[in-house]
Coordinates of C-alpha atoms and ligand atoms in Angstrom, one line a residue:
M1 CA -66.9 -77.2 38.1
G2 CA -67.3 -73.7 36.7
N3 CA -64.6 -71.1 37.2
R4 CA -66.7 -69.1 39.6
Q5 CA -67.3 -72.1 41.8
K6 CA -63.6 -73.0 41.7
Y7 CA -62.8 -69.5 42.8
E8 CA -65.3 -69.5 45.6
E9 CA -63.8 -72.7 47.0
F10 CA -60.3 -71.4 46.7
Y11 CA -61.2 -68.1 48.3
R12 CA -63.2 -69.7 51.2
E13 CA -60.3 -72.0 52.0
S14 CA -58.0 -69.0 52.2
I15 CA -60.2 -67.3 54.7
D16 CA -61.6 -70.1 56.7
N17 CA -58.5 -72.3 56.8
K18 CA -55.8 -69.7 56.3
E19 CA -52.9 -71.6 57.9
D20 CA -53.3 -74.7 55.7
F21 CA -53.9 -72.5 52.7
W22 CA -50.7 -70.5 53.1
R23 CA -48.7 -73.6 54.2
K24 CA -49.4 -75.0 50.8
Q25 CA -48.6 -71.8 49.0
A26 CA -45.3 -71.6 50.9
E27 CA -44.2 -74.7 49.1
L28 CA -43.8 -72.6 45.9
V29 CA -40.5 -71.1 47.3
E30 CA -37.4 -72.6 48.8
W31 CA -36.8 -72.2 52.5
D32 CA -33.3 -72.4 54.1
T33 CA -34.9 -73.3 57.4
P34 CA -38.5 -74.7 57.1
F35 CA -41.1 -73.0 59.3
N36 CA -43.3 -74.8 61.8
E37 CA -45.6 -71.9 62.5
V38 CA -47.6 -70.4 59.6
L39 CA -48.9 -67.3 61.4
D40 CA -48.2 -65.6 64.6
Y41 CA -51.0 -63.2 65.2
S42 CA -50.5 -62.8 68.9
N43 CA -50.1 -59.0 68.6
P44 CA -52.9 -57.7 66.3
P45 CA -52.8 -56.1 63.8
F46 CA -49.1 -57.1 63.4
A47 CA -49.1 -60.4 61.4
K48 CA -45.9 -62.5 61.3
W49 CA -46.0 -65.0 58.5
F50 CA -43.9 -68.1 58.7
P51 CA -42.1 -66.6 61.7
D52 CA -39.7 -69.3 62.5
G53 CA -38.7 -70.0 58.9
K54 CA -35.5 -68.6 57.3
I55 CA -35.2 -67.7 53.6
N56 CA -33.3 -65.5 51.1
L57 CA -35.2 -63.6 48.5
C58 CA -32.2 -63.3 46.1
H59 CA -31.6 -67.0 46.3
N60 CA -35.2 -67.7 45.3
A61 CA -35.1 -65.1 42.5
V62 CA -31.8 -66.0 41.0
D63 CA -29.6 -68.8 42.4
R64 CA -32.5 -71.3 42.6
H65 CA -33.0 -71.2 38.8
L66 CA -29.3 -71.6 37.8
T67 CA -29.3 -75.4 37.3
E68 CA -32.4 -75.5 35.1
R69 CA -32.3 -72.0 33.6
G70 CA -28.8 -70.6 33.8
D71 CA -28.8 -69.8 30.1
Q72 CA -32.3 -68.5 29.9
N73 CA -32.8 -64.8 29.9
A74 CA -33.8 -63.4 33.3
L75 CA -33.9 -59.8 32.2
I76 CA -34.2 -58.2 28.8
W77 CA -33.5 -54.5 28.9
V78 CA -35.1 -52.6 26.1
S79 CA -34.3 -48.9 26.0
T80 CA -35.9 -46.8 23.3
E81 CA -34.1 -43.9 24.9
E82 CA -30.6 -45.3 24.2
N83 CA -31.8 -47.4 21.3
K84 CA -30.4 -50.5 22.8
S85 CA -31.4 -53.8 24.1
V86 CA -29.4 -56.1 26.4
E87 CA -30.2 -59.7 27.3
I88 CA -29.1 -60.9 30.7
T89 CA -29.3 -64.6 31.5
Y90 CA -29.9 -66.0 35.0
Q91 CA -26.2 -66.9 35.1
D92 CA -25.2 -63.3 34.1
L93 CA -27.6 -61.9 36.6
H94 CA -26.1 -64.1 39.3
D95 CA -22.6 -62.9 38.5
Q96 CA -23.6 -59.3 38.6
V97 CA -25.6 -59.6 41.8
N98 CA -22.7 -61.3 43.5
Q99 CA -20.4 -58.6 42.4
A100 CA -22.7 -55.8 43.6
A101 CA -23.2 -57.6 46.9
A102 CA -19.4 -57.6 47.3
V103 CA -19.3 -53.9 46.5
Y104 CA -21.9 -53.2 49.2
Q105 CA -19.9 -55.2 51.7
S106 CA -16.8 -53.2 50.8
L107 CA -18.8 -50.0 51.5
G108 CA -19.8 -51.4 54.9
V109 CA -23.3 -52.5 54.2
G110 CA -24.6 -55.5 56.1
K111 CA -27.8 -57.2 57.2
G112 CA -30.5 -54.7 58.2
D113 CA -28.7 -51.7 56.7
R114 CA -30.6 -49.6 54.3
V115 CA -29.6 -48.8 50.7
L116 CA -31.5 -46.1 48.8
I117 CA -31.8 -46.7 45.1
Y118 CA -32.5 -43.6 43.0
M119 CA -32.2 -44.9 39.4
P120 CA -33.5 -44.8 35.9
M121 CA -34.8 -47.9 34.3
I122 CA -31.5 -49.6 33.7
P123 CA -30.4 -53.2 34.6
Q124 CA -28.1 -52.0 37.3
A125 CA -31.2 -50.9 39.2
V126 CA -32.5 -54.4 39.4
V127 CA -29.0 -55.7 40.2
A128 CA -28.8 -53.1 43.0
M129 CA -32.1 -54.3 44.5
L130 CA -31.3 -58.0 44.3
A131 CA -27.8 -57.4 45.8
C132 CA -29.4 -55.8 48.8
V133 CA -31.7 -58.7 49.6
R134 CA -28.8 -61.1 49.0
I135 CA -27.0 -59.8 52.1
G136 CA -30.1 -59.0 54.1
A137 CA -29.8 -55.2 53.5
V138 CA -33.1 -53.4 53.0
H139 CA -33.6 -51.4 49.8
S140 CA -35.6 -48.3 49.5
V141 CA -36.2 -47.4 45.8
V142 CA -37.1 -43.8 45.2
F143 CA -38.8 -43.1 41.9
G144 CA -36.3 -41.4 39.6
G145 CA -38.9 -38.7 38.8
F146 CA -38.8 -37.4 42.4
A147 CA -36.7 -34.4 43.2
A148 CA -34.7 -32.8 46.0
H149 CA -37.2 -32.4 48.8
A150 CA -39.0 -35.7 48.2
L151 CA -35.6 -37.4 48.1
A152 CA -34.3 -35.7 51.3
S153 CA -37.3 -36.6 53.3
R154 CA -36.9 -40.3 52.3
I155 CA -33.2 -40.2 53.1
D156 CA -33.9 -38.8 56.5
D157 CA -36.5 -41.4 57.2
A158 CA -34.6 -44.5 55.9
T159 CA -31.1 -43.3 56.9
P160 CA -29.4 -45.4 54.2
K161 CA -25.7 -46.2 54.4
V162 CA -25.4 -46.1 50.7
I163 CA -27.3 -44.4 47.8
V164 CA -27.1 -46.0 44.4
S165 CA -27.8 -43.7 41.6
A166 CA -26.8 -42.8 38.1
D167 CA -25.6 -39.7 36.3
A168 CA -28.9 -39.3 34.4
G169 CA -32.2 -40.7 33.4
L170 CA -33.5 -40.2 29.8
R171 CA -36.9 -38.9 28.8
N172 CA -37.9 -38.3 25.3
G173 CA -34.3 -38.5 24.3
K174 CA -33.2 -35.9 26.7
P175 CA -30.9 -36.6 29.7
I176 CA -32.2 -35.6 33.1
P177 CA -29.2 -35.4 35.4
Y178 CA -29.6 -36.9 38.8
K179 CA -26.5 -35.7 40.5
P180 CA -27.7 -32.1 41.0
L181 CA -30.9 -33.4 42.5
L182 CA -29.0 -35.7 44.8
D183 CA -26.6 -32.8 45.8
A184 CA -29.6 -30.5 46.4
S185 CA -31.2 -33.2 48.6
F186 CA -27.9 -33.5 50.7
E187 CA -28.2 -29.8 51.4
Q188 CA -31.6 -30.5 53.0
I189 CA -31.0 -33.7 55.0
T190 CA -30.6 -33.6 58.7
T191 CA -29.1 -37.1 59.0
P192 CA -25.5 -38.1 58.0
K193 CA -24.8 -38.0 54.3
P194 CA -24.7 -41.6 52.9
K195 CA -22.0 -42.9 50.7
V196 CA -22.8 -42.7 47.0
L197 CA -22.4 -45.3 44.3
M198 CA -22.9 -43.8 40.8
V199 CA -23.5 -45.6 37.5
N200 CA -22.0 -43.4 34.9
R201 CA -23.9 -43.7 31.6
G202 CA -21.9 -40.9 30.0
L203 CA -25.0 -38.8 29.7
A204 CA -24.4 -35.9 32.1
Q205 CA -21.9 -33.1 31.3
G206 CA -19.4 -32.2 33.9
F207 CA -20.2 -35.0 36.2
T208 CA -17.7 -35.5 39.1
L209 CA -17.6 -37.7 42.1
G210 CA -17.1 -36.1 45.5
E211 CA -15.8 -37.5 48.8
E212 CA -17.2 -41.0 49.7
E213 CA -18.7 -41.2 46.2
Y214 CA -17.8 -44.1 44.1
D215 CA -18.1 -45.2 40.5
W216 CA -20.3 -48.3 40.0
D217 CA -18.2 -49.8 37.1
G218 CA -15.0 -49.1 39.0
E219 CA -16.2 -50.9 42.1
M220 CA -17.8 -53.7 40.2
G221 CA -14.5 -54.1 38.3
K222 CA -12.7 -54.7 41.6
N223 CA -15.0 -57.6 42.4
I224 CA -15.2 -59.6 39.2
G225 CA -15.8 -63.3 39.9
K226 CA -16.5 -62.6 43.6
R227 CA -19.1 -64.8 45.3
V228 CA -21.1 -63.6 48.3
A229 CA -23.3 -66.1 50.0
A230 CA -27.0 -65.4 50.2
V231 CA -27.7 -64.6 53.8
S232 CA -30.5 -66.6 55.4
V233 CA -32.8 -64.2 57.1
E234 CA -35.8 -64.6 59.3
S235 CA -39.0 -64.7 57.3
T236 CA -40.1 -61.4 59.1
H237 CA -36.9 -59.6 58.2
P238 CA -37.6 -56.5 56.2
S239 CA -36.8 -56.9 52.5
Y240 CA -37.7 -53.4 51.5
I241 CA -39.2 -50.0 52.2
L242 CA -41.2 -48.2 49.6
Y243 CA -42.5 -44.7 50.4
T244 CA -46.0 -43.7 49.5
S245 CA -48.2 -40.7 50.0
G246 CA -51.0 -40.4 52.5
T247 CA -53.0 -37.6 54.1
T248 CA -50.1 -36.0 55.9
G249 CA -47.2 -34.4 54.2
T250 CA -44.7 -37.0 55.5
P251 CA -44.4 -40.0 53.2
K252 CA -44.9 -43.4 54.8
G253 CA -42.3 -46.1 54.5
V254 CA -44.3 -49.2 53.6
Q255 CA -42.2 -52.1 55.0
R256 CA -42.4 -55.5 53.5
D257 CA -41.1 -58.7 55.1
T258 CA -39.1 -61.4 53.3
G259 CA -40.9 -64.8 53.6
G260 CA -44.4 -63.6 53.2
H261 CA -43.4 -61.4 50.4
A262 CA -41.7 -64.3 48.5
V263 CA -44.7 -66.6 48.9
A264 CA -47.2 -63.9 48.0
M265 CA -45.3 -62.9 44.8
R266 CA -44.8 -66.4 43.6
A267 CA -48.4 -67.5 44.4
S268 CA -49.8 -64.5 42.6
M269 CA -48.0 -65.6 39.4
K270 CA -49.6 -69.0 39.7
H271 CA -53.2 -68.1 40.6
I272 CA -53.7 -64.5 39.3
Y273 CA -51.2 -63.7 36.5
D274 CA -50.8 -67.2 35.1
L275 CA -47.2 -66.8 34.1
Q276 CA -45.3 -70.0 33.8
P277 CA -41.5 -70.5 34.4
G278 CA -39.6 -69.8 31.2
E279 CA -42.3 -67.4 29.8
T280 CA -41.8 -63.7 29.3
M281 CA -43.6 -60.8 31.0
L282 CA -43.6 -57.1 30.1
T283 CA -44.5 -54.7 32.8
G284 CA -44.7 -51.1 31.6
S285 CA -44.2 -49.3 34.9
D286 CA -41.2 -48.0 36.8
I287 CA -39.1 -49.8 39.5
G288 CA -39.8 -46.8 41.7
W289 CA -43.4 -47.9 42.1
V290 CA -44.9 -51.0 43.7
V291 CA -46.0 -52.4 40.4
G292 CA -42.3 -52.3 39.3
H293 CA -41.1 -53.9 42.5
S294 CA -43.6 -56.7 42.3
Y295 CA -44.1 -57.3 38.6
I296 CA -41.0 -56.1 36.9
V297 CA -38.6 -57.6 39.5
Y298 CA -39.7 -60.0 42.2
A299 CA -42.7 -62.0 40.9
P300 CA -41.3 -62.8 37.5
L301 CA -37.8 -63.7 38.8
L302 CA -39.2 -65.8 41.7
T303 CA -41.1 -67.7 39.0
G304 CA -38.0 -68.3 36.8
A305 CA -39.6 -66.3 34.0
T306 CA -38.0 -63.6 31.8
T307 CA -38.8 -60.0 32.7
I308 CA -38.6 -57.1 30.3
L309 CA -37.3 -53.8 31.7
Y310 CA -38.4 -51.0 29.4
E311 CA -36.8 -47.6 29.5
G312 CA -38.8 -45.2 27.4
L313 CA -42.2 -43.9 26.5
P314 CA -45.1 -46.1 25.3
I315 CA -45.4 -43.9 22.1
R316 CA -41.8 -43.4 21.1
P317 CA -40.5 -43.9 18.5
D318 CA -44.1 -44.7 17.6
P319 CA -47.2 -46.1 19.4
G320 CA -46.5 -49.6 18.2
I321 CA -43.3 -49.9 20.4
W322 CA -44.8 -52.1 23.2
W323 CA -46.6 -54.4 20.7
S324 CA -43.5 -54.8 18.7
I325 CA -41.6 -55.9 21.8
I326 CA -44.4 -58.4 22.6
E327 CA -44.1 -59.8 19.1
K328 CA -40.3 -59.9 19.1
Y329 CA -39.9 -61.5 22.6
K330 CA -43.1 -63.6 22.5
V331 CA -44.4 -62.0 25.6
S332 CA -47.2 -64.0 27.4
V333 CA -48.3 -61.5 30.0
M334 CA -48.3 -57.8 30.0
F335 CA -49.0 -55.4 32.8
T336 CA -49.4 -51.6 32.8
A337 CA -51.5 -48.7 34.0
P338 CA -54.8 -47.6 32.3
T339 CA -53.3 -44.2 31.5
A340 CA -50.9 -45.8 29.0
I341 CA -53.7 -47.6 27.3
R342 CA -55.8 -44.4 27.2
L343 CA -52.8 -42.8 25.5
L344 CA -52.5 -45.6 23.0
K345 CA -56.3 -45.5 22.4
K346 CA -55.9 -42.0 21.0
T347 CA -53.4 -43.2 18.4
G348 CA -55.7 -45.9 17.1
E349 CA -55.9 -49.7 17.0
E350 CA -53.9 -49.9 13.8
W351 CA -50.7 -49.7 15.9
I352 CA -51.8 -52.9 17.7
E353 CA -53.2 -54.7 14.7
K354 CA -49.8 -54.4 12.9
Y355 CA -48.2 -57.0 15.1
D356 CA -48.5 -60.7 15.7
L357 CA -49.6 -60.7 19.3
S358 CA -50.6 -64.4 19.4
S359 CA -48.3 -65.0 22.3
L360 CA -50.0 -62.5 24.6
R361 CA -52.6 -64.3 26.8
Y362 CA -53.3 -61.4 29.2
L363 CA -53.0 -57.7 29.7
F364 CA -53.3 -56.7 33.3
L365 CA -54.1 -53.2 34.2
A366 CA -53.8 -51.6 37.7
G367 CA -52.8 -48.5 39.7
E368 CA -55.8 -46.3 38.9
P369 CA -59.4 -46.7 37.8
L370 CA -59.9 -48.4 34.5
D371 CA -62.8 -46.7 32.8
R372 CA -65.4 -48.8 31.0
E373 CA -64.7 -47.3 27.6
T374 CA -61.0 -48.0 27.7
H375 CA -61.6 -51.5 29.1
R376 CA -64.0 -52.2 26.3
W377 CA -61.8 -50.7 23.6
I378 CA -58.7 -52.7 24.5
S379 CA -60.6 -55.9 25.1
G380 CA -62.1 -55.6 21.6
T381 CA -58.7 -54.9 20.1
L382 CA -56.5 -57.6 21.7
T383 CA -57.2 -61.3 21.4
G384 CA -55.8 -61.9 24.8
S385 CA -57.9 -61.2 27.9
V386 CA -57.8 -57.8 29.7
V387 CA -57.9 -58.0 33.5
D388 CA -58.4 -55.0 35.8
N389 CA -56.9 -55.5 39.2
Y390 CA -57.1 -53.3 42.2
W391 CA -54.4 -53.0 44.9
Q392 CA -52.1 -50.6 46.6
T393 CA -48.4 -50.0 47.6
E394 CA -49.4 -51.2 51.0
T395 CA -50.6 -54.7 49.8
G396 CA -48.0 -55.3 47.1
W397 CA -50.4 -57.6 45.1
P398 CA -54.0 -57.6 44.1
I399 CA -56.8 -57.2 46.6
L400 CA -59.5 -57.4 43.9
T401 CA -59.0 -59.1 40.6
N402 CA -60.0 -61.8 38.1
F403 CA -57.9 -64.9 38.3
A404 CA -56.1 -66.1 35.1
G405 CA -54.4 -68.9 36.9
L406 CA -57.6 -70.3 38.4
G407 CA -59.6 -69.8 35.2
L408 CA -61.0 -66.4 34.3
M409 CA -64.6 -65.6 35.4
E410 CA -66.9 -63.2 33.7
T411 CA -65.5 -59.8 32.9
K412 CA -67.6 -56.7 33.8
F413 CA -66.3 -53.5 32.4
G414 CA -65.4 -51.0 35.1
S415 CA -65.0 -53.7 37.7
P416 CA -61.8 -55.3 39.1
A417 CA -64.0 -58.3 39.9
L418 CA -63.7 -60.2 43.1
P419 CA -61.6 -60.3 46.3
A420 CA -58.3 -62.2 46.0
Y421 CA -57.6 -65.2 48.2
G422 CA -56.3 -64.1 51.6
Y423 CA -58.2 -60.8 51.7
D424 CA -61.3 -60.7 54.0
V425 CA -62.7 -57.7 52.2
Q426 CA -65.6 -55.8 53.9
L427 CA -67.6 -52.9 52.5
V428 CA -68.9 -50.9 55.4
D429 CA -70.9 -47.8 56.1
E430 CA -68.3 -45.1 57.0
Q431 CA -70.3 -43.9 60.0
T432 CA -71.7 -47.1 61.5
A433 CA -69.1 -49.7 60.3
Q434 CA -72.0 -52.0 59.4
P435 CA -71.8 -53.9 56.1
V436 CA -73.5 -52.1 53.3
K437 CA -76.0 -53.8 51.0
A438 CA -75.3 -54.6 47.3
N439 CA -75.1 -51.6 45.1
E440 CA -74.5 -49.2 48.0
K441 CA -71.4 -47.2 48.5
G442 CA -69.2 -48.1 51.4
S443 CA -65.6 -47.9 52.7
L444 CA -63.4 -50.8 51.5
M445 CA -61.9 -52.4 54.6
I446 CA -59.9 -55.6 55.1
K447 CA -60.4 -57.7 58.2
P448 CA -56.9 -58.5 59.6
P449 CA -54.6 -60.3 59.6
L450 CA -53.5 -59.0 56.2
P451 CA -52.3 -61.9 54.0
P452 CA -48.6 -62.6 53.3
G453 CA -46.9 -59.9 51.2
C454 CA -48.8 -57.0 52.6
M455 CA -47.0 -54.3 54.6
T456 CA -46.0 -55.4 58.0
T457 CA -45.6 -51.9 59.4
I458 CA -44.6 -48.3 58.6
W459 CA -40.8 -48.2 58.7
G460 CA -39.7 -47.1 62.2
D461 CA -43.2 -46.2 63.3
D462 CA -45.5 -49.1 64.5
K463 CA -47.8 -46.5 66.2
R464 CA -48.4 -44.7 62.9
F465 CA -49.1 -48.0 61.2
V466 CA -51.9 -48.8 63.7
E467 CA -53.2 -45.2 63.8
T468 CA -53.2 -44.7 60.0
Y469 CA -54.7 -48.0 58.9
F470 CA -56.4 -49.7 61.8
S471 CA -58.1 -46.9 63.9
R472 CA -61.1 -46.0 61.9
F473 CA -63.6 -48.1 63.9
K474 CA -63.7 -49.8 67.3
E475 CA -63.1 -53.2 65.6
L476 CA -59.6 -53.6 64.1
M477 CA -60.0 -53.2 60.4
Y478 CA -57.5 -52.2 57.7
A479 CA -58.7 -49.1 55.9
S480 CA -57.9 -49.0 52.2
F481 CA -59.0 -45.3 52.0
D482 CA -61.1 -46.2 48.9
Y483 CA -64.8 -46.1 48.5
A484 CA -66.4 -49.0 46.6
M485 CA -69.6 -50.9 46.0
H486 CA -70.4 -54.4 44.9
D487 CA -73.2 -55.6 42.7
D488 CA -75.6 -58.5 43.3
D489 CA -73.0 -60.9 41.9
G490 CA -70.3 -59.7 44.4
Y491 CA -68.3 -57.8 41.7
Y492 CA -66.7 -54.7 43.1
F493 CA -66.5 -51.2 41.6
I494 CA -64.0 -48.7 43.0
M495 CA -65.4 -45.3 43.5
G496 CA -62.4 -43.2 44.5
R497 CA -60.3 -42.3 47.5
D498 CA -61.8 -41.0 50.7
D499 CA -58.7 -39.0 51.7
D500 CA -56.6 -36.3 50.1
V501 CA -54.6 -38.7 48.0
I502 CA -54.8 -38.2 44.3
N503 CA -53.7 -40.3 41.4
V504 CA -52.1 -38.7 38.3
A505 CA -51.5 -41.2 35.6
G506 CA -51.2 -44.0 38.1
H507 CA -48.8 -42.0 40.2
R508 CA -50.0 -41.6 43.8
L509 CA -49.6 -38.1 45.2
G510 CA -50.5 -36.5 48.5
T511 CA -52.0 -33.1 48.0
R512 CA -50.6 -32.1 51.4
E513 CA -47.0 -32.6 50.2
I514 CA -47.7 -30.2 47.3
E515 CA -49.3 -27.7 49.6
E516 CA -46.4 -27.8 52.0
I517 CA -43.9 -27.2 49.3
L518 CA -45.9 -24.2 47.9
C519 CA -46.1 -22.8 51.4
T520 CA -42.3 -22.6 51.5
H521 CA -42.5 -19.8 49.0
P522 CA -42.2 -16.4 50.9
S523 CA -45.1 -14.9 49.1
V524 CA -47.5 -17.8 49.7
V525 CA -49.8 -17.6 52.7
E526 CA -52.2 -20.5 52.2
V527 CA -52.8 -23.2 49.6
A528 CA -55.3 -25.8 48.7
A529 CA -54.3 -28.4 46.1
V530 CA -56.9 -30.7 44.7
G531 CA -57.0 -33.4 42.0
I532 CA -59.5 -32.6 39.2
K533 CA -60.7 -35.1 36.7
D534 CA -58.6 -35.5 33.5
E535 CA -59.6 -37.6 30.6
L536 CA -56.1 -39.0 29.9
K537 CA -54.3 -39.1 33.3
G538 CA -57.3 -39.8 35.4
Q539 CA -56.6 -36.7 37.6
E540 CA -54.5 -33.6 37.4
V541 CA -53.3 -31.3 40.2
V542 CA -54.6 -27.8 40.5
A543 CA -53.7 -25.4 43.4
F544 CA -55.5 -22.4 44.8
V545 CA -53.0 -20.0 46.4
V546 CA -53.4 -17.0 48.7
T547 CA -50.4 -14.7 48.6
N548 CA -49.3 -11.8 50.7
Q549 CA -48.2 -9.8 47.7
D550 CA -48.9 -9.7 44.0
M551 CA -46.5 -12.2 42.5
G552 CA -46.8 -10.7 39.0
P553 CA -47.2 -12.5 35.7
A554 CA -44.4 -14.9 36.4
G555 CA -46.0 -16.0 39.7
E556 CA -47.8 -19.1 38.4
A557 CA -44.7 -20.3 36.5
D558 CA -42.5 -19.8 39.6
L559 CA -44.7 -21.8 41.8
K560 CA -45.0 -24.6 39.3
A561 CA -41.3 -24.7 39.0
L562 CA -40.9 -24.9 42.8
V563 CA -43.1 -28.0 42.9
S564 CA -41.1 -29.6 40.0
R565 CA -37.8 -28.8 41.7
E566 CA -38.7 -30.1 45.1
I567 CA -41.2 -33.0 44.6
G568 CA -40.8 -33.7 40.9
P569 CA -42.4 -33.0 37.5
I570 CA -45.2 -35.5 38.2
A571 CA -46.5 -33.3 40.9
R572 CA -46.4 -30.1 38.9
P573 CA -49.8 -28.4 39.1
K574 CA -51.6 -28.0 35.7
H575 CA -53.0 -24.7 36.9
I576 CA -52.3 -22.4 39.8
Y577 CA -55.0 -20.0 40.7
M578 CA -54.3 -16.9 42.8
V579 CA -57.3 -16.2 45.1
N580 CA -58.1 -13.8 47.9
G581 CA -59.1 -16.5 50.3
L582 CA -60.0 -20.2 50.7
P583 CA -63.5 -21.4 51.8
K584 CA -63.3 -22.5 55.4
T585 CA -65.6 -23.6 58.2
R586 CA -66.0 -21.3 61.2
S587 CA -63.5 -23.5 63.0
G588 CA -60.9 -22.9 60.3
K589 CA -61.0 -26.2 58.3
V590 CA -60.5 -25.7 54.6
L591 CA -63.6 -27.0 52.6
R592 CA -61.6 -29.0 50.1
R593 CA -64.7 -30.8 48.6
A594 CA -66.2 -27.4 47.8
I595 CA -63.0 -26.2 46.1
L596 CA -62.9 -29.4 44.1
S597 CA -66.5 -29.1 43.0
L598 CA -65.8 -25.5 41.8
A599 CA -62.6 -26.6 40.1
E600 CA -64.5 -29.3 38.2
G601 CA -67.2 -26.8 37.2
D602 CA -69.8 -28.2 39.6
D603 CA -72.0 -26.6 42.1
P604 CA -70.5 -27.0 45.6
G605 CA -74.1 -27.4 47.1
D606 CA -75.2 -26.1 50.5
L607 CA -72.3 -25.2 52.7
P608 CA -73.9 -24.4 56.1
T609 CA -70.7 -24.3 58.0
I610 CA -68.9 -21.9 55.7
D611 CA -67.4 -18.8 57.4
D612 CA -67.2 -16.4 54.5
A613 CA -69.2 -17.4 51.4
S614 CA -67.8 -14.5 49.3
V615 CA -64.5 -16.3 48.8
L616 CA -66.4 -18.8 46.6
D617 CA -67.0 -16.0 44.1
G618 CA -63.3 -15.2 44.2
I619 CA -62.5 -18.8 43.3
K620 CA -65.1 -18.8 40.5
S621 CA -63.7 -15.7 38.9
S622 CA -60.1 -17.0 39.1
L623 CA -61.2 -20.1 37.3
K624 CA -62.6 -18.0 34.5
K625 CA -59.3 -16.2 33.9
P626 CA -57.5 -17.6 30.8
Ligands
LIG701 P1 -50.7 -47.1 44.7 O1 -50.4 -47.3 46.2 O2 -49.8 -46.0 44.2 O3 -50.7 -48.3 43.9 O4 -52.1 -46.5 44.6 C1 -53.2 -47.2 45.2 C2 -54.5 -46.5 44.9 O5 -54.7 -46.5 43.4 C3 -55.7 -47.3 45.4 O6 -55.9 -47.0 46.8 C4 -56.8 -46.8 44.5 O7 -57.3 -45.6 44.9 C5 -56.1 -46.7 43.1 N1 -56.2 -47.9 42.3 C6 -55.2 -48.9 42.1 N2 -55.7 -49.8 41.3 C7 -56.9 -49.5 41.0 C8 -57.9 -50.1 40.1 N3 -57.7 -51.2 39.5 N4 -59.1 -49.5 40.0 C9 -59.4 -48.3 40.7 N5 -58.5 -47.7 41.5 C10 -57.3 -48.3 41.6

């Protein structure tokens, strides 16, 4: 049987016979209390997977491997920032996670409590995550590149009992202190200040602990040798919250369950990523993003594999760094974002050819569109296969992909191939909700129930979950907010978001969040932020600002700094243009598409609903200014 046929059968089974299909997949993990029911879908679109089963994620990721793999590395930390690497076996990881769980308990954290993790890429971050799920606490990791306002809004929404952080992250050899950002966020929060647990790397000057703030090493030291039983939780118990951006300014807390999550992660390693127990995976991402949650932490550890946690840039000390790690640790599977590969493409294939990469079977790329040229270049340079996969924070694992574990099918450059098992993907006309024909653009929707591992709701807001994702058409359908088309072979091509979310170097940003922050400046009256095409990063933020007074020559720099300080450097606009007005409809709606066309140097076309067409000239002339 050919690989395509094998895939078709597997896929059909997952859709037509989903309960049997997922019952089989669920055997890949260890249950404390076996489930009888596979799926409770009595309250659409809320899917409860394995609802009467009980399980612990940390047990499955760590304890379960101790007898067979206690001495095998679970985690290898490679930091080119500190010039260090540390190997942590499953036994060591078990010890550290138990200690950390005891620390949490001493700080009053129990089942269902939230712990916010705001950390650089250091092993303690992974320990902090696993210790949460060990005791049924719910972690919420906030990307270390986010700043005060972004952090404060997440603290207020998740109301954590404890925040785990570190004195500083490192970027390009320079420390980026976290404590001042944390303290600034505490000034902004409206909920009680959480306790703080700080890892002190000795990087930040004048770093002190305040009231209810504790030193990680000190607290861990009090709990050496402690054992904390892994708490058996309901399969539907939340394992984590991960905030992501959408159309409105308020980030959404994507909530993931425990049982479905464990099964989906483990199954994806078998069927999609083809990583075997005992093998090594390198995921060049950050634990603050979903790729980090799934493919640095949970999926490799649930598989009994070794995961490499990399702190540093992909081109420092030189562009060969990742390939040298692959050679040294005999990495079998690598995962990163297309931006990193575009960056390496600029430095040339000689950096890749220098190393023995015979262990590397696959490079998976996701998080943003993989352009054909980059796909072709990297495929021609590596002997292993390059696989584009499409998914979202909301789903936690691929929606569209090729399947290394089932046997790779044909690769088409620019296409993340075919729907993954469990996803009933539909491409529909955005007006009529009718399926579009091959080679026509449509909205990518998923017919619920969403498979295991996908978000189960928005933290604390079931109504927003339904309204955001399932209210586009009369029929309940999950909206991905992406346009796509498929060709005559059923291969999909992603054609960009249909909302105001942009993607800068694989980092998802809501333009509304940026606009709201710029509007807090007393001189700013109105803002439109858009994402323009960028050859390297995919997109870049630019903002058009209407002010009530001349901000002078420093105006642009001040506004950029405001965004960096409040949201984080990743959201910092590349350009800020001062304009007299924004194009709007007569009813006052900002014509964002027209602004984007102008910013990209295109003609905005006919705008019959525009109120005052003269503002377009103002935008054009601001774009011409150096
Ligand atoms: P995030 O939730 O941060 O992972 O961002 C998800 C969004 O990134 C998707 O909705 C897509 O717009 C985009 N995306 C992710 N992977 C791909 C891919 N392989 N090809 C094209 N776009 C992608």
